[in-house]
């Protein structure tokens, strides 16, 4: 939603109790709230931030402007979780309240250091002429949720970088802390800077160099670069804005992509033998995915189900955005798999045979098998007139197609209403489909291909229809 700059950057303290209540009431009146996906309390949710493990719990923050569905003065909102399925807001926020983050506490990461959680984020600072000074700054969060910001700036804007320099990710590689930061060079090409904490002191970051990951610079900015180590391979997750479509076919306004690499050379510095660039998700919206290597050995990731610069039907209810399910990453046959953590199965309340199910409450999981050499067409969010979200799983020609032109309130149609991806043909396929009122996450072959999307169903759009082909399996109603 377009709101004037004065509104979006109005100090938090100036918003009155009455104004806040009005916003909360608008949010509450939406018909599209999710049951088991995290949404903002009010306003806009964008990137996942600070996804980590600390104090016996998983920690997750989200980027938020709390006063409406727009990108305004951003804060981090803290949530925590025992099981990676239920996230609870704690009331802790990292607010843009000092000179080093005056125009927004932008995205970043977190890592336990000593007995505190170190938050590494971008302080978005602008001067009176609206000239931006992007600062990489830090804060501690203790076990009681007290936040203490560092006075010193940790990384200043380097001379070979424009104002687009943000989203530090701290990670531990062989006992040494490193950080990568997304950047734009003076020729307006996206790249990534690598830093290292001298003597592992998070107050003291030294530039290692520009991280060579085989990028071409066809993008104008790399947002939210994220390095995780999956089954021994460095995997770079990133959001290259403006990436040339000759390099990668994508339809969303900005893609969310990855590369699987063979090694991390900390000297050069380089990601050795990077794969080609691949779409992380084939749905209508998944962005700024953040992953981390959890202490229990799993590699966990979570995505913003939303995109920058796109308006959503919920905007008129003063909120926007949701978080995906938490996914576990693995590599099989050289391919990256993303599949919801096992605990998601705890949401299952009851099980029925898929074939018996025609009406739903739009809060369910389907677990389906599609035989080889069949073209199966399903309609979800279906209504009596045969309209609905079209999902084709074609194991004959090897394709999955998702078409939302006949489902829900239409938006962002300038980016097309259909998404598709390739599948190995001639083989059977499975689909795990999570529907949550206005969110759908589709996992083909247990996470080989993923489609994450919003659908904003209209009255009566809650059916399931098998239009053609064959699909067998189960319907699970899910608990809120
Ligand atoms: C990505 C992003 C980040 C930035 C944040 C601001 O969606 O633009 O690069 O830190 O959002 O909210």
Tab-separated table of C-alpha atoms and ligand atoms in Angstrom:
chain	number	residue	atom	x	y	z
A	1	UNK	CA	0.000	0.000	0.000
A	2	UNK	CA	1.248	3.484	-0.836
A	3	UNK	CA	1.362	5.741	2.163
A	4	UNK	CA	3.081	9.122	2.439
A	5	UNK	CA	6.622	9.083	3.791
A	6	UNK	CA	5.596	11.186	6.832
A	7	UNK	CA	3.151	8.468	7.836
A	8	UNK	CA	5.551	5.599	7.252
A	9	UNK	CA	8.370	7.274	9.166
A	10	UNK	CA	6.336	8.783	11.970
A	11	UNK	CA	8.025	7.947	15.276
A	12	UNK	CA	6.422	5.020	17.112
A	13	UNK	CA	5.768	7.131	20.209
A	14	UNK	CA	3.568	9.518	18.238
A	15	UNK	CA	0.985	6.854	17.402
A	16	UNK	CA	-1.854	7.246	19.865
A	17	UNK	CA	-3.635	4.490	21.733
A	18	UNK	CA	-6.787	5.185	19.693
A	19	UNK	CA	-4.918	4.922	16.405
A	20	UNK	CA	-3.330	1.654	17.475
A	21	UNK	CA	-6.723	0.271	18.488
A	22	UNK	CA	-8.267	1.231	15.169
A	23	UNK	CA	-5.470	-0.607	13.365
A	24	UNK	CA	-5.900	-3.699	15.564
A	25	UNK	CA	-9.630	-3.699	14.873
A	26	UNK	CA	-9.051	-3.523	11.128
A	27	UNK	CA	-6.635	-6.435	11.361
A	28	UNK	CA	-9.090	-8.491	13.398
A	29	UNK	CA	-11.851	-7.995	10.824
A	30	UNK	CA	-10.016	-9.773	7.988
A	31	UNK	CA	-11.528	-13.024	6.701
A	32	UNK	CA	-8.116	-14.269	5.625
A	33	UNK	CA	-6.211	-14.948	8.825
A	34	UNK	CA	-4.084	-18.064	8.927
A	35	UNK	CA	-4.354	-20.660	11.668
A	36	UNK	CA	-0.923	-22.220	11.831
A	37	UNK	CA	1.237	-19.765	9.905
A	38	UNK	CA	2.797	-16.841	11.728
A	39	UNK	CA	1.304	-13.485	10.784
A	40	UNK	CA	2.117	-10.000	12.051
A	41	UNK	CA	0.235	-8.777	15.037
A	42	UNK	CA	-0.485	-5.633	13.028
A	43	UNK	CA	1.007	-4.016	9.944
A	44	UNK	CA	3.459	-5.537	7.538
A	45	UNK	CA	5.583	-8.602	8.093
A	46	UNK	CA	8.519	-9.138	5.782
A	47	UNK	CA	11.831	-10.931	6.209
A	48	UNK	CA	12.550	-13.562	8.821
A	49	UNK	CA	15.365	-12.248	11.025
A	50	UNK	CA	17.596	-13.717	13.701
A	51	UNK	CA	16.484	-17.314	13.185
A	52	UNK	CA	18.562	-19.156	15.767
A	53	UNK	CA	18.639	-21.353	18.859
A	54	UNK	CA	19.171	-19.816	22.280
A	55	UNK	CA	18.082	-20.335	25.865
A	56	UNK	CA	16.587	-23.765	25.107
A	57	UNK	CA	14.287	-22.438	22.390
A	58	UNK	CA	14.222	-21.550	18.734
A	59	UNK	CA	14.304	-17.821	18.197
A	60	UNK	CA	12.718	-16.039	15.296
A	61	UNK	CA	12.150	-12.374	14.679
A	62	UNK	CA	10.279	-10.797	11.836
A	63	UNK	CA	10.679	-7.471	10.061
A	64	UNK	CA	7.660	-5.349	10.796
A	65	UNK	CA	6.121	-1.970	10.354
A	66	UNK	CA	3.272	-2.138	12.857
A	67	UNK	CA	0.999	0.665	11.654
A	68	UNK	CA	-0.302	-0.591	8.320
A	69	UNK	CA	0.401	-2.670	5.239
A	70	UNK	CA	3.358	-0.656	4.009
A	71	UNK	CA	7.135	-0.627	4.238
A	72	UNK	CA	7.729	2.021	6.881
A	73	UNK	CA	9.983	2.457	9.868
A	74	UNK	CA	10.946	-1.167	10.469
A	75	UNK	CA	11.459	-3.008	13.735
A	76	UNK	CA	12.202	-6.609	14.643
A	77	UNK	CA	9.467	-8.479	16.485
A	78	UNK	CA	10.592	-11.423	18.599
A	79	UNK	CA	8.928	-14.825	18.721
A	80	UNK	CA	10.100	-18.098	20.180
A	81	UNK	CA	9.246	-21.735	19.667
A	82	UNK	CA	9.859	-25.112	21.264
A	83	UNK	CA	8.817	-27.201	18.297
A	84	UNK	CA	9.371	-24.964	15.225
A	85	UNK	CA	5.639	-25.199	14.532
A	86	UNK	CA	4.111	-22.910	17.151
A	87	UNK	CA	5.746	-19.493	17.450
A	88	UNK	CA	4.763	-17.173	20.265
A	89	UNK	CA	5.349	-13.443	20.320
A	90	UNK	CA	7.153	-12.492	23.516
A	91	UNK	CA	6.555	-8.754	23.400
A	92	UNK	CA	10.261	-8.106	22.824
A	93	UNK	CA	11.054	-5.783	19.932
A	94	UNK	CA	14.205	-4.335	18.460
A	95	UNK	CA	12.982	-0.860	17.698
A	96	UNK	CA	14.486	1.841	15.492
A	97	UNK	CA	15.142	4.144	18.389
A	98	UNK	CA	18.674	5.472	18.151
A	99	UNK	CA	21.019	7.366	15.863
A	100	UNK	CA	22.453	4.167	14.355
A	101	UNK	CA	19.110	2.758	13.255
A	102	UNK	CA	16.974	5.904	13.088
A	103	UNK	CA	15.148	4.937	9.875
A	104	UNK	CA	14.698	1.264	10.519
A	105	UNK	CA	16.133	-1.802	12.208
A	106	UNK	CA	16.610	-3.694	8.959
A	107	UNK	CA	17.234	-7.375	8.422
A	108	UNK	CA	19.912	-9.477	9.999
A	109	UNK	CA	20.752	-12.601	11.891
A	110	UNK	CA	21.468	-13.892	15.387
A	111	UNK	CA	23.892	-16.245	17.082
A	112	UNK	CA	24.489	-17.183	20.692
A	113	UNK	CA	27.737	-15.720	22.025
A	114	UNK	CA	28.489	-16.459	25.660
A	115	UNK	CA	25.197	-16.417	27.537
A	116	UNK	CA	23.546	-13.878	25.256
A	117	UNK	CA	22.105	-13.772	21.785
A	118	UNK	CA	24.049	-11.496	19.469
A	119	UNK	CA	21.783	-9.699	16.980
A	120	UNK	CA	23.571	-8.475	13.867
A	121	UNK	CA	21.441	-6.151	11.761
A	122	UNK	CA	21.402	-3.182	9.438
A	123	UNK	CA	20.740	0.223	10.883
A	124	UNK	CA	19.021	2.154	8.161
A	125	UNK	CA	20.004	5.775	8.690
A	126	UNK	CA	19.001	8.747	6.568
A	127	UNK	CA	20.008	12.371	6.860
A	128	UNK	CA	17.828	15.454	6.412
A	129	UNK	CA	18.260	15.180	2.615
A	130	UNK	CA	17.095	11.576	2.801
A	131	UNK	CA	20.578	10.328	1.914
A	132	UNK	CA	21.044	6.857	3.293
A	133	UNK	CA	23.910	5.614	5.426
A	134	UNK	CA	23.576	1.850	5.839
A	135	UNK	CA	25.300	0.745	9.045
A	136	UNK	CA	25.878	-2.801	10.202
A	137	UNK	CA	25.166	-2.711	13.911
A	138	UNK	CA	24.671	-5.074	16.832
A	139	UNK	CA	22.684	-5.716	19.974
A	140	UNK	CA	22.584	-8.261	22.777
A	141	UNK	CA	19.444	-10.013	23.877
A	142	UNK	CA	19.713	-11.688	27.251
A	143	UNK	CA	17.700	-14.655	28.512
A	144	UNK	CA	15.027	-12.358	29.894
A	145	UNK	CA	14.592	-10.643	26.563
A	146	UNK	CA	16.378	-7.425	27.518
A	147	UNK	CA	17.890	-5.768	24.498
A	148	UNK	CA	21.069	-3.757	24.755
A	149	UNK	CA	22.279	-2.071	21.599
A	150	UNK	CA	25.967	-1.631	20.849
A	151	UNK	CA	27.058	1.992	20.795
A	152	UNK	CA	29.659	1.402	18.114
A	153	UNK	CA	28.967	0.730	14.458
A	154	UNK	CA	30.341	-2.700	13.548
A	155	UNK	CA	30.757	-2.216	9.804
A	156	UNK	CA	30.636	1.108	7.974
A	157	UNK	CA	29.674	1.490	4.340
A	158	UNK	CA	32.747	0.569	2.243
A	159	UNK	CA	33.832	2.975	-0.501
A	160	UNK	CA	33.049	0.504	-3.319
A	161	UNK	CA	29.441	0.069	-2.254
A	162	UNK	CA	26.360	2.255	-2.808
A	163	UNK	CA	23.706	2.921	-0.176
A	164	UNK	CA	22.508	-0.647	-0.785
A	165	UNK	CA	24.490	-2.556	1.786
A	166	UNK	CA	22.558	-4.650	4.265
A	167	UNK	CA	21.356	-7.869	5.881
A	168	UNK	CA	24.423	-9.244	7.702
A	169	UNK	CA	24.384	-12.955	8.374
A	170	UNK	CA	26.703	-14.248	11.074
A	171	UNK	CA	27.736	-17.884	10.909
A	172	UNK	CA	30.327	-20.088	12.505
A	173	UNK	CA	32.699	-21.886	10.156
A	174	UNK	CA	35.157	-24.201	11.870
A	175	UNK	CA	34.995	-22.208	15.083
A	176	UNK	CA	35.489	-18.814	13.423
A	177	UNK	CA	32.693	-16.248	13.100
A	178	UNK	CA	32.142	-14.854	9.630
A	179	UNK	CA	29.484	-12.574	8.237
A	180	UNK	CA	28.218	-11.979	4.746
A	181	UNK	CA	26.504	-8.766	3.757
A	182	UNK	CA	24.443	-8.051	0.629
A	183	UNK	CA	25.704	-5.164	-1.469
A	184	UNK	CA	25.511	-3.160	-4.656
A	185	UNK	CA	28.722	-1.978	-6.316
A	186	UNK	CA	29.248	1.399	-7.957
A	187	UNK	CA	28.273	-0.096	-11.326
A	188	UNK	CA	24.936	-1.049	-9.740
A	189	UNK	CA	25.624	-4.770	-9.667
A	190	UNK	CA	24.793	-7.047	-6.789
A	191	UNK	CA	27.571	-8.773	-4.864
A	192	UNK	CA	28.408	-10.089	-1.394
A	193	UNK	CA	31.042	-8.935	1.083
A	194	UNK	CA	32.632	-11.379	3.500
A	195	UNK	CA	33.853	-10.291	6.942
A	196	UNK	CA	35.451	-12.117	9.800
A	197	UNK	CA	35.348	-11.450	13.530
A	198	UNK	CA	38.917	-10.805	14.648
A	199	UNK	CA	39.674	-13.180	17.556
A	200	UNK	CA	35.996	-14.124	17.336
A	201	UNK	CA	35.148	-10.801	18.907
A	202	UNK	CA	31.787	-9.715	17.545
A	203	UNK	CA	32.715	-6.088	18.196
A	204	UNK	CA	35.596	-6.330	15.731
A	205	UNK	CA	34.853	-7.184	12.100
A	206	UNK	CA	37.505	-7.168	9.413
A	207	UNK	CA	36.870	-7.368	5.674
A	208	UNK	CA	38.047	-10.611	4.087
A	209	UNK	CA	36.960	-9.626	0.579
A	210	UNK	CA	34.225	-9.920	-2.003
A	211	UNK	CA	32.846	-13.425	-1.880
A	212	UNK	CA	33.170	-15.105	-5.264
A	213	UNK	CA	30.115	-17.312	-5.705
A	214	UNK	CA	30.069	-17.312	-9.503
A	215	UNK	CA	27.653	-14.383	-9.680
A	216	UNK	CA	27.427	-12.477	-12.947
A	217	UNK	CA	26.315	-9.152	-11.508
A	218	UNK	CA	23.235	-9.140	-13.715
A	219	UNK	CA	21.226	-8.399	-10.556
A	220	UNK	CA	21.366	-4.854	-9.179
A	221	UNK	CA	21.281	-5.925	-5.542
A	222	UNK	CA	21.591	-9.065	-3.477
A	223	UNK	CA	19.277	-9.026	-0.509
A	224	UNK	CA	19.441	-11.382	2.440
A	225	UNK	CA	22.423	-13.552	1.463
A	226	UNK	CA	22.546	-16.587	3.674
A	227	UNK	CA	25.145	-19.320	3.829
A	228	UNK	CA	24.282	-22.695	5.328
A	229	UNK	CA	26.137	-25.969	5.273
A	230	UNK	CA	23.973	-28.838	4.090
A	231	UNK	CA	25.341	-32.361	4.125
A	232	UNK	CA	28.855	-30.946	3.820
A	233	UNK	CA	28.034	-28.500	1.023
A	234	UNK	CA	27.923	-24.740	1.396
A	235	UNK	CA	24.549	-23.627	0.083
A	236	UNK	CA	24.035	-19.953	-0.663
A	237	UNK	CA	20.430	-18.765	-0.337
A	238	UNK	CA	19.865	-15.265	-1.683
A	239	UNK	CA	17.454	-12.810	-3.230
A	240	UNK	CA	19.043	-11.240	-6.322
A	241	UNK	CA	16.898	-8.250	-7.295
A	242	UNK	CA	16.673	-7.481	-10.981
A	243	UNK	CA	18.419	-10.704	-12.019
A	244	UNK	CA	18.485	-11.013	-15.793
A	245	UNK	CA	15.892	-13.490	-17.000
A	246	UNK	CA	18.345	-14.958	-19.485
A	247	UNK	CA	20.215	-16.226	-16.445
A	248	UNK	CA	17.195	-17.680	-14.681
A	249	UNK	CA	13.591	-18.040	-15.642
A	250	UNK	CA	11.334	-16.532	-12.976
A	251	UNK	CA	8.031	-14.691	-12.874
A	252	UNK	CA	7.859	-13.109	-9.430
A	253	UNK	CA	8.914	-9.491	-9.113
A	254	UNK	CA	12.156	-10.682	-7.446
A	255	UNK	CA	13.443	-14.228	-7.291
A	256	UNK	CA	14.653	-16.171	-4.272
A	257	UNK	CA	17.446	-18.448	-5.403
A	258	UNK	CA	20.258	-20.741	-4.334
A	259	UNK	CA	23.517	-22.314	-5.393
A	260	UNK	CA	24.976	-25.544	-4.066
A	261	UNK	CA	28.763	-25.318	-3.774
A	262	UNK	CA	31.563	-27.762	-3.082
A	263	UNK	CA	33.642	-25.903	-0.525
A	264	UNK	CA	34.088	-22.597	1.255
A	265	UNK	CA	37.513	-21.092	0.614
A	266	UNK	CA	37.904	-18.519	3.365
A	267	UNK	CA	41.134	-17.111	1.930
A	268	UNK	CA	40.156	-16.257	-1.617
A	269	UNK	CA	37.322	-15.838	-0.495
A	270	UNK	CA	35.108	-18.045	-2.641
A	271	UNK	CA	32.417	-20.618	-2.762
A	272	UNK	CA	34.160	-23.306	-4.751
A	273	UNK	CA	32.476	-24.855	-7.806
A	274	UNK	CA	29.105	-23.206	-7.395
A	275	UNK	CA	26.184	-24.826	-9.201
A	276	UNK	CA	24.106	-22.834	-11.614
A	277	UNK	CA	21.591	-20.487	-10.019
A	278	UNK	CA	18.315	-22.265	-9.185
A	279	UNK	CA	14.894	-21.082	-8.012
A	280	UNK	CA	14.340	-21.959	-4.390
A	281	UNK	CA	10.594	-21.854	-4.834
A	282	UNK	CA	8.256	-22.001	-7.820
A	283	UNK	CA	5.191	-20.421	-6.207
A	284	UNK	CA	3.876	-16.877	-6.390
A	285	UNK	CA	5.649	-15.653	-3.312
A	286	UNK	CA	8.615	-16.742	-1.241
A	287	UNK	CA	11.382	-14.310	-0.450
A	288	UNK	CA	14.276	-13.502	1.847
A	289	UNK	CA	14.535	-17.118	3.017
A	290	UNK	CA	16.732	-17.362	6.079
A	291	UNK	CA	18.410	-20.572	7.140
A	292	UNK	CA	20.796	-21.629	9.871
A	293	UNK	CA	22.682	-24.682	11.016
A	294	UNK	CA	20.910	-25.622	14.235
A	295	UNK	CA	22.838	-27.127	17.156
A	296	UNK	CA	20.891	-30.387	16.752
A	297	UNK	CA	22.465	-30.864	13.311
A	298	UNK	CA	19.453	-29.888	11.244
A	299	UNK	CA	19.611	-27.137	8.648
A	300	UNK	CA	16.462	-25.099	9.089
A	301	UNK	CA	14.985	-22.426	6.893
A	302	UNK	CA	11.964	-20.175	6.811
A	303	UNK	CA	10.677	-17.829	4.122
A	304	UNK	CA	8.648	-14.688	3.991
A	305	UNK	CA	5.442	-15.528	2.109
A	306	UNK	CA	5.276	-12.181	0.422
A	307	UNK	CA	7.289	-9.969	-1.878
A	308	UNK	CA	8.592	-6.426	-1.800
A	309	UNK	CA	6.709	-3.857	-3.889
A	310	UNK	CA	3.525	-5.924	-4.188
A	311	UNK	CA	0.105	-4.950	-2.798
A	312	UNK	CA	-2.052	-7.630	-1.189
A	313	UNK	CA	-5.789	-7.961	-0.581
A	314	UNK	CA	-5.175	-7.847	3.182
A	315	UNK	CA	-3.733	-4.337	2.874
A	316	UNK	CA	-7.180	-2.873	3.421
A	317	UNK	CA	-7.208	-4.625	6.815
A	318	UNK	CA	-3.901	-2.970	7.762
A	319	UNK	CA	-1.722	-6.043	7.594
A	320	UNK	CA	0.313	-8.026	5.089
A	321	UNK	CA	2.630	-11.038	4.991
A	322	UNK	CA	3.082	-14.381	6.692
A	323	UNK	CA	5.925	-16.773	7.468
A	324	UNK	CA	6.242	-20.136	5.795
A	325	UNK	CA	6.443	-23.376	7.697
A	326	UNK	CA	9.938	-24.120	8.948
A	327	UNK	CA	11.669	-26.329	6.432
A	328	UNK	CA	14.531	-28.741	6.890
A	329	UNK	CA	17.126	-28.643	4.129
A	330	UNK	CA	18.931	-31.659	2.751
A	331	UNK	CA	20.718	-32.674	-0.415
A	332	UNK	CA	19.742	-35.805	-2.338
A	333	UNK	CA	21.284	-36.755	-5.652
A	334	UNK	CA	22.883	-33.361	-5.822
A	335	UNK	CA	19.543	-31.543	-5.408
A	336	UNK	CA	18.386	-29.334	-2.584
A	337	UNK	CA	15.270	-30.563	-0.779
A	338	UNK	CA	13.160	-28.363	1.488
A	339	UNK	CA	10.549	-30.097	3.595
A	340	UNK	CA	8.590	-29.017	6.685
A	341	UNK	CA	10.124	-30.157	9.960
A	342	UNK	CA	8.789	-33.469	11.271
A	343	UNK	CA	6.879	-31.760	14.112
A	344	UNK	CA	4.462	-30.298	11.554
A	345	UNK	CA	2.770	-33.713	11.675
A	346	UNK	CA	1.644	-32.803	15.220
A	347	UNK	CA	-0.806	-30.406	13.609
A	348	UNK	CA	-2.752	-33.349	12.191
A	349	UNK	CA	-6.082	-33.597	13.999
A	350	UNK	CA	-7.939	-36.198	11.957
A	351	UNK	CA	-7.355	-38.316	8.901
A	352	UNK	CA	-9.726	-39.159	6.052
A	353	UNK	CA	-9.363	-40.733	2.664
A	354	UNK	CA	-8.628	-38.075	0.081
A	355	UNK	CA	-11.202	-39.470	-2.358
A	356	UNK	CA	-14.002	-38.887	0.162
A	357	UNK	CA	-13.255	-35.252	0.687
A	358	UNK	CA	-15.034	-32.518	-1.215
A	359	UNK	CA	-15.644	-29.794	1.377
A	360	UNK	CA	-13.026	-28.462	3.744
A	361	UNK	CA	-12.421	-25.707	6.266
A	362	UNK	CA	-9.344	-24.613	4.239
A	363	UNK	CA	-7.095	-25.731	7.089
A	364	UNK	CA	-5.631	-29.050	6.068
A	365	UNK	CA	-2.820	-31.112	4.632
A	366	UNK	CA	-3.120	-33.447	1.670
A	367	UNK	CA	-0.660	-36.259	1.251
A	368	UNK	CA	-1.041	-37.601	-2.258
A	369	UNK	CA	0.511	-40.034	-4.649
A	370	UNK	CA	0.276	-39.513	-8.370
A	371	UNK	CA	1.149	-42.542	-10.506
A	372	UNK	CA	3.663	-42.337	-13.313
A	373	UNK	CA	2.444	-41.229	-16.726
A	374	UNK	CA	-0.727	-39.507	-15.628
A	375	UNK	CA	-1.881	-35.975	-15.910
A	376	UNK	CA	-3.678	-35.186	-12.698
A	377	UNK	CA	-5.639	-32.015	-12.223
A	378	UNK	CA	-6.906	-30.881	-8.869
A	379	UNK	CA	-8.876	-27.885	-7.873
A	380	UNK	CA	-8.417	-26.496	-4.384
A	381	UNK	CA	-10.300	-23.555	-2.884
A	382	UNK	CA	-12.983	-24.788	-5.288
A	383	UNK	CA	-16.493	-23.423	-5.391
A	384	UNK	CA	-19.811	-24.711	-6.774
A	385	UNK	CA	-19.190	-23.074	-10.157
A	386	UNK	CA	-16.080	-25.144	-10.712
A	387	UNK	CA	-13.742	-22.263	-10.056
A	388	UNK	CA	-10.714	-22.754	-7.894
A	389	UNK	CA	-6.972	-22.977	-7.681
A	390	UNK	CA	-5.808	-25.245	-10.461
A	391	UNK	CA	-2.982	-27.641	-9.666
A	392	UNK	CA	-1.760	-29.928	-12.412
A	393	UNK	CA	0.753	-32.619	-11.601
A	394	UNK	CA	1.705	-34.136	-14.896
A	395	UNK	CA	3.973	-37.140	-14.527
A	396	UNK	CA	3.724	-37.851	-18.226
A	397	UNK	CA	5.318	-34.726	-19.610
A	398	UNK	CA	7.029	-33.913	-16.301
A	399	UNK	CA	5.454	-30.684	-15.136
A	400	UNK	CA	3.702	-29.088	-12.214
A	401	UNK	CA	1.446	-26.128	-12.932
A	402	UNK	CA	-0.263	-23.849	-10.441
A	403	UNK	CA	-2.840	-21.424	-11.802
A	404	UNK	CA	-4.592	-19.031	-9.467
A	405	UNK	CA	-6.524	-17.013	-12.056
A	406	UNK	CA	-9.805	-18.628	-10.991
A	407	UNK	CA	-9.236	-18.615	-7.255
A	408	UNK	CA	-9.722	-15.883	-4.745
A	409	UNK	CA	-9.375	-12.155	-4.963
A	410	UNK	CA	-6.956	-11.350	-7.775
A	411	UNK	CA	-3.856	-9.241	-7.227
A	412	UNK	CA	-0.363	-8.860	-8.700
A	413	UNK	CA	-1.737	-10.210	-11.981
A	414	UNK	CA	0.846	-8.184	-13.900
A	415	UNK	CA	3.299	-10.918	-12.865
A	416	UNK	CA	1.099	-13.623	-14.350
A	417	UNK	CA	-1.391	-15.971	-12.761
A	418	UNK	CA	0.362	-19.216	-13.499
A	419	UNK	CA	3.578	-20.787	-12.228
A	420	UNK	CA	5.185	-24.012	-13.298
A	421	UNK	CA	8.207	-26.188	-12.865
A	422	UNK	CA	9.767	-29.189	-14.467
A	423	UNK	CA	9.686	-32.710	-13.006
A	424	UNK	CA	11.518	-35.831	-14.069
A	425	UNK	CA	9.020	-37.379	-16.448
A	426	UNK	CA	8.005	-40.997	-16.411
A	427	UNK	CA	8.144	-41.275	-12.647
A	428	UNK	CA	5.401	-41.241	-10.057
A	429	UNK	CA	5.238	-38.218	-7.772
A	430	UNK	CA	4.059	-37.299	-4.321
A	431	UNK	CA	2.552	-34.041	-3.148
A	432	UNK	CA	2.186	-32.748	0.396
A	433	UNK	CA	-0.037	-29.722	0.273
A	434	UNK	CA	-0.589	-27.444	3.255
A	435	UNK	CA	-3.569	-25.137	3.053
A	436	UNK	CA	-4.123	-22.500	5.714
A	437	UNK	CA	-7.031	-20.266	4.749
A	438	UNK	CA	-5.005	-17.882	2.586
A	439	UNK	CA	-1.670	-19.718	2.355
A	440	UNK	CA	-0.743	-22.762	0.349
A	441	UNK	CA	2.578	-24.580	0.477
A	442	UNK	CA	3.051	-27.455	-1.960
A	443	UNK	CA	5.928	-29.892	-1.565
A	444	UNK	CA	6.438	-32.166	-4.537
A	445	UNK	CA	8.390	-35.376	-3.943
A	446	UNK	CA	8.970	-34.515	-0.287
A	447	UNK	CA	10.536	-31.179	-1.032
A	448	UNK	CA	12.295	-31.622	-4.361
A	449	UNK	CA	10.154	-28.784	-5.723
A	450	UNK	CA	8.242	-26.266	-3.636
A	451	UNK	CA	5.429	-23.850	-4.487
A	452	UNK	CA	4.643	-21.287	-1.792
A	453	UNK	CA	1.744	-18.919	-2.410
A	454	UNK	CA	-1.087	-16.835	-1.123
A	455	UNK	CA	-4.650	-17.318	-2.275
A	456	UNK	CA	-7.364	-15.075	-0.863
A	457	UNK	CA	-10.488	-17.212	-1.216
A	458	UNK	CA	-13.875	-15.675	-1.785
A	459	UNK	CA	-17.032	-16.820	-0.025
A	460	UNK	CA	-17.673	-20.525	-0.662
A	461	UNK	CA	-14.194	-21.306	-2.035
A	462	UNK	CA	-13.342	-24.211	0.211
A	463	UNK	CA	-13.822	-27.339	-1.854
A	464	UNK	CA	-11.503	-29.941	-3.320
A	465	UNK	CA	-12.118	-31.465	-6.733
A	466	UNK	CA	-10.216	-34.093	-8.630
A	467	UNK	CA	-10.865	-32.988	-12.205
A	468	UNK	CA	-8.883	-35.628	-14.047
A	469	UNK	CA	-6.131	-38.175	-13.641
A	470	UNK	CA	-5.428	-40.063	-10.460
A	471	UNK	CA	-4.436	-39.045	-6.961
A	472	UNK	CA	-4.773	-41.164	-3.872
A	473	UNK	CA	-3.840	-40.564	-0.293
A	474	UNK	CA	-5.020	-38.799	2.819
A	475	UNK	CA	-6.656	-35.619	3.931
A	476	UNK	CA	-5.639	-34.402	7.360
A	477	UNK	CA	-7.553	-31.680	9.072
A	478	UNK	CA	-5.015	-29.519	10.880
A	479	UNK	CA	-5.258	-27.938	14.314
A	480	UNK	CA	-5.072	-24.203	14.608
B	1	LIG	C1	14.270	-7.575	1.939
B	1	LIG	C2	14.632	-6.251	2.566
B	1	LIG	C3	16.025	-6.284	3.165
B	1	LIG	C4	15.951	-5.178	4.190
B	1	LIG	C5	14.554	-5.330	4.702
B	1	LIG	C6	13.892	-4.059	5.145
B	1	LIG	O1	12.912	-7.773	1.865
B	1	LIG	O2	14.537	-5.210	1.603
B	1	LIG	O3	17.059	-6.148	2.243
B	1	LIG	O4	16.899	-5.315	5.183
B	1	LIG	O5	13.799	-5.919	3.663
B	1	LIG	O6	12.645	-4.331	5.709
